[in-house]
JSON list of C-alpha atoms in Angstrom, two decimals:
[
{"chain": "A", "resi": 1273, "resn": "MET", "atom": "CA", "xyz": [-7.37, -13.93, -1.76]},
{"chain": "A", "resi": 1274, "resn": "PRO", "atom": "CA", "xyz": [-4.29, -15.79, -0.53]},
{"chain": "A", "resi": 1275, "resn": "PHE", "atom": "CA", "xyz": [-1.32, -15.20, -2.82]},
{"chain": "A", "resi": 1276, "resn": "ALA", "atom": "CA", "xyz": [2.31, -16.26, -2.44]},
{"chain": "A", "resi": 1277, "resn": "THR", "atom": "CA", "xyz": [3.53, -13.56, -4.84]},
{"chain": "A", "resi": 1278, "resn": "PRO", "atom": "CA", "xyz": [2.28, -10.05, -5.55]},
{"chain": "A", "resi": 1279, "resn": "LEU", "atom": "CA", "xyz": [-0.84, -9.74, -7.69]},
{"chain": "A", "resi": 1280, "resn": "ALA", "atom": "CA", "xyz": [-1.11, -6.68, -9.93]},
{"chain": "A", "resi": 1281, "resn": "VAL", "atom": "CA", "xyz": [-4.64, -5.94, -11.12]},
{"chain": "A", "resi": 1282, "resn": "THR", "atom": "CA", "xyz": [-4.48, -3.31, -13.86]},
{"chain": "A", "resi": 1283, "resn": "ASP", "atom": "CA", "xyz": [-8.27, -2.87, -13.97]},
{"chain": "A", "resi": 1284, "resn": "VAL", "atom": "CA", "xyz": [-10.68, -4.50, -11.49]},
{"chain": "A", "resi": 1285, "resn": "GLU", "atom": "CA", "xyz": [-13.43, -4.27, -14.12]},
{"chain": "A", "resi": 1286, "resn": "GLN", "atom": "CA", "xyz": [-11.45, -6.71, -16.30]},
{"chain": "A", "resi": 1287, "resn": "GLN", "atom": "CA", "xyz": [-10.50, -9.27, -13.61]},
{"chain": "A", "resi": 1288, "resn": "PRO", "atom": "CA", "xyz": [-13.06, -12.13, -13.48]},
{"chain": "A", "resi": 1289, "resn": "MET", "atom": "CA", "xyz": [-11.79, -13.41, -10.10]},
{"chain": "A", "resi": 1290, "resn": "LEU", "atom": "CA", "xyz": [-13.03, -10.13, -8.53]},
{"chain": "A", "resi": 1291, "resn": "ASP", "atom": "CA", "xyz": [-16.60, -10.32, -9.82]},
{"chain": "A", "resi": 1292, "resn": "ASP", "atom": "CA", "xyz": [-18.01, -10.97, -6.33]},
{"chain": "A", "resi": 1293, "resn": "GLN", "atom": "CA", "xyz": [-16.38, -7.81, -4.95]},
{"chain": "A", "resi": 1294, "resn": "LEU", "atom": "CA", "xyz": [-16.77, -5.64, -8.05]},
{"chain": "A", "resi": 1295, "resn": "GLN", "atom": "CA", "xyz": [-19.70, -3.56, -6.77]},
{"chain": "A", "resi": 1296, "resn": "ALA", "atom": "CA", "xyz": [-17.82, -2.75, -3.55]},
{"chain": "A", "resi": 1297, "resn": "TYR", "atom": "CA", "xyz": [-14.80, -1.63, -5.59]},
{"chain": "A", "resi": 1298, "resn": "ARG", "atom": "CA", "xyz": [-17.05, 0.52, -7.77]},
{"chain": "A", "resi": 1299, "resn": "ASP", "atom": "CA", "xyz": [-18.67, 2.07, -4.70]},
{"chain": "A", "resi": 1300, "resn": "GLU", "atom": "CA", "xyz": [-15.22, 3.00, -3.35]},
{"chain": "A", "resi": 1301, "resn": "GLY", "atom": "CA", "xyz": [-13.94, 4.23, -6.72]},
{"chain": "A", "resi": 1302, "resn": "ILE", "atom": "CA", "xyz": [-11.24, 1.55, -6.91]},
{"chain": "A", "resi": 1303, "resn": "ARG", "atom": "CA", "xyz": [-10.06, 0.68, -10.43]},
{"chain": "A", "resi": 1304, "resn": "ALA", "atom": "CA", "xyz": [-6.68, -1.00, -9.91]},
{"chain": "A", "resi": 1305, "resn": "MET", "atom": "CA", "xyz": [-4.78, -2.63, -7.08]},
{"chain": "A", "resi": 1306, "resn": "LEU", "atom": "CA", "xyz": [-1.53, -4.24, -6.11]},
{"chain": "A", "resi": 1307, "resn": "VAL", "atom": "CA", "xyz": [-1.89, -7.07, -3.59]},
{"chain": "A", "resi": 1308, "resn": "CYS", "atom": "CA", "xyz": [1.34, -7.96, -1.74]},
{"chain": "A", "resi": 1309, "resn": "PRO", "atom": "CA", "xyz": [1.71, -10.77, 0.79]},
{"chain": "A", "resi": 1310, "resn": "MET", "atom": "CA", "xyz": [3.34, -9.70, 4.07]},
{"chain": "A", "resi": 1311, "resn": "ARG", "atom": "CA", "xyz": [6.06, -12.24, 4.81]},
{"chain": "A", "resi": 1312, "resn": "LEU", "atom": "CA", "xyz": [7.77, -12.76, 8.13]},
{"chain": "A", "resi": 1313, "resn": "GLY", "atom": "CA", "xyz": [10.34, -15.53, 8.53]},
{"chain": "A", "resi": 1314, "resn": "GLY", "atom": "CA", "xyz": [9.09, -17.27, 5.40]},
{"chain": "A", "resi": 1315, "resn": "ALA", "atom": "CA", "xyz": [5.48, -17.35, 6.61]},
{"chain": "A", "resi": 1316, "resn": "ARG", "atom": "CA", "xyz": [2.63, -15.09, 5.56]},
{"chain": "A", "resi": 1317, "resn": "ALA", "atom": "CA", "xyz": [1.74, -12.56, 8.23]},
{"chain": "A", "resi": 1318, "resn": "GLY", "atom": "CA", "xyz": [-0.98, -10.74, 6.27]},
{"chain": "A", "resi": 1319, "resn": "THR", "atom": "CA", "xyz": [-1.58, -8.80, 3.08]},
{"chain": "A", "resi": 1320, "resn": "LEU", "atom": "CA", "xyz": [-0.87, -5.20, 2.09]},
{"chain": "A", "resi": 1321, "resn": "VAL", "atom": "CA", "xyz": [-3.02, -3.80, -0.72]},
{"chain": "A", "resi": 1322, "resn": "PHE", "atom": "CA", "xyz": [-2.39, -0.61, -2.68]},
{"chain": "A", "resi": 1323, "resn": "TYR", "atom": "CA", "xyz": [-5.55, 0.77, -4.31]},
{"chain": "A", "resi": 1324, "resn": "PHE", "atom": "CA", "xyz": [-5.73, 3.13, -7.29]},
{"chain": "A", "resi": 1325, "resn": "ARG", "atom": "CA", "xyz": [-8.68, 5.20, -8.49]},
{"chain": "A", "resi": 1326, "resn": "ALA", "atom": "CA", "xyz": [-7.76, 4.78, -12.18]},
{"chain": "A", "resi": 1327, "resn": "PRO", "atom": "CA", "xyz": [-6.57, 1.78, -14.20]},
{"chain": "A", "resi": 1328, "resn": "HIS", "atom": "CA", "xyz": [-2.84, 1.41, -13.67]},
{"chain": "A", "resi": 1329, "resn": "ALA", "atom": "CA", "xyz": [-0.19, -0.59, -15.54]},
{"chain": "A", "resi": 1330, "resn": "PHE", "atom": "CA", "xyz": [2.22, -1.77, -12.86]},
{"chain": "A", "resi": 1331, "resn": "SER", "atom": "CA", "xyz": [5.92, -1.82, -13.68]},
{"chain": "A", "resi": 1332, "resn": "GLU", "atom": "CA", "xyz": [8.32, -4.35, -12.19]},
{"chain": "A", "resi": 1333, "resn": "VAL", "atom": "CA", "xyz": [9.66, -1.55, -9.97]},
{"chain": "A", "resi": 1334, "resn": "ASP", "atom": "CA", "xyz": [6.11, -0.86, -8.70]},
{"chain": "A", "resi": 1335, "resn": "ILE", "atom": "CA", "xyz": [5.66, -4.52, -7.83]},
{"chain": "A", "resi": 1336, "resn": "GLN", "atom": "CA", "xyz": [9.07, -4.92, -6.19]},
{"chain": "A", "resi": 1337, "resn": "SER", "atom": "CA", "xyz": [8.60, -1.71, -4.20]},
{"chain": "A", "resi": 1338, "resn": "GLY", "atom": "CA", "xyz": [5.15, -2.78, -3.04]},
{"chain": "A", "resi": 1339, "resn": "GLN", "atom": "CA", "xyz": [6.49, -6.16, -1.94]},
{"chain": "A", "resi": 1340, "resn": "ALA", "atom": "CA", "xyz": [9.39, -4.54, -0.10]},
{"chain": "A", "resi": 1341, "resn": "LEU", "atom": "CA", "xyz": [6.96, -2.29, 1.79]},
{"chain": "A", "resi": 1342, "resn": "ALA", "atom": "CA", "xyz": [4.79, -5.30, 2.64]},
{"chain": "A", "resi": 1343, "resn": "ASN", "atom": "CA", "xyz": [7.83, -7.14, 4.01]},
{"chain": "A", "resi": 1344, "resn": "LEU", "atom": "CA", "xyz": [8.77, -4.09, 6.12]},
{"chain": "A", "resi": 1345, "resn": "ALA", "atom": "CA", "xyz": [5.22, -3.80, 7.42]},
{"chain": "A", "resi": 1346, "resn": "ALA", "atom": "CA", "xyz": [5.27, -7.47, 8.40]},
{"chain": "A", "resi": 1347, "resn": "ALA", "atom": "CA", "xyz": [8.50, -6.97, 10.33]},
{"chain": "A", "resi": 1348, "resn": "ALA", "atom": "CA", "xyz": [7.05, -3.95, 12.14]}
]
């Protein structure tokens, strides 16, 4: 899943693009996730994903904080 900006998935059960992975998410008890690209010098260095065991409505602060942590992880 290559993304240029963070992707907030409130409920994996409701996201059609995740249908192929849905059973794996169910098996792990994952219901929501925040996918943040790790950026280093303008290029993508990887992806940091935050998983939640219940549906979660992500606020703008959640998304910005997740992206900031992904950027720090890329620099590390």
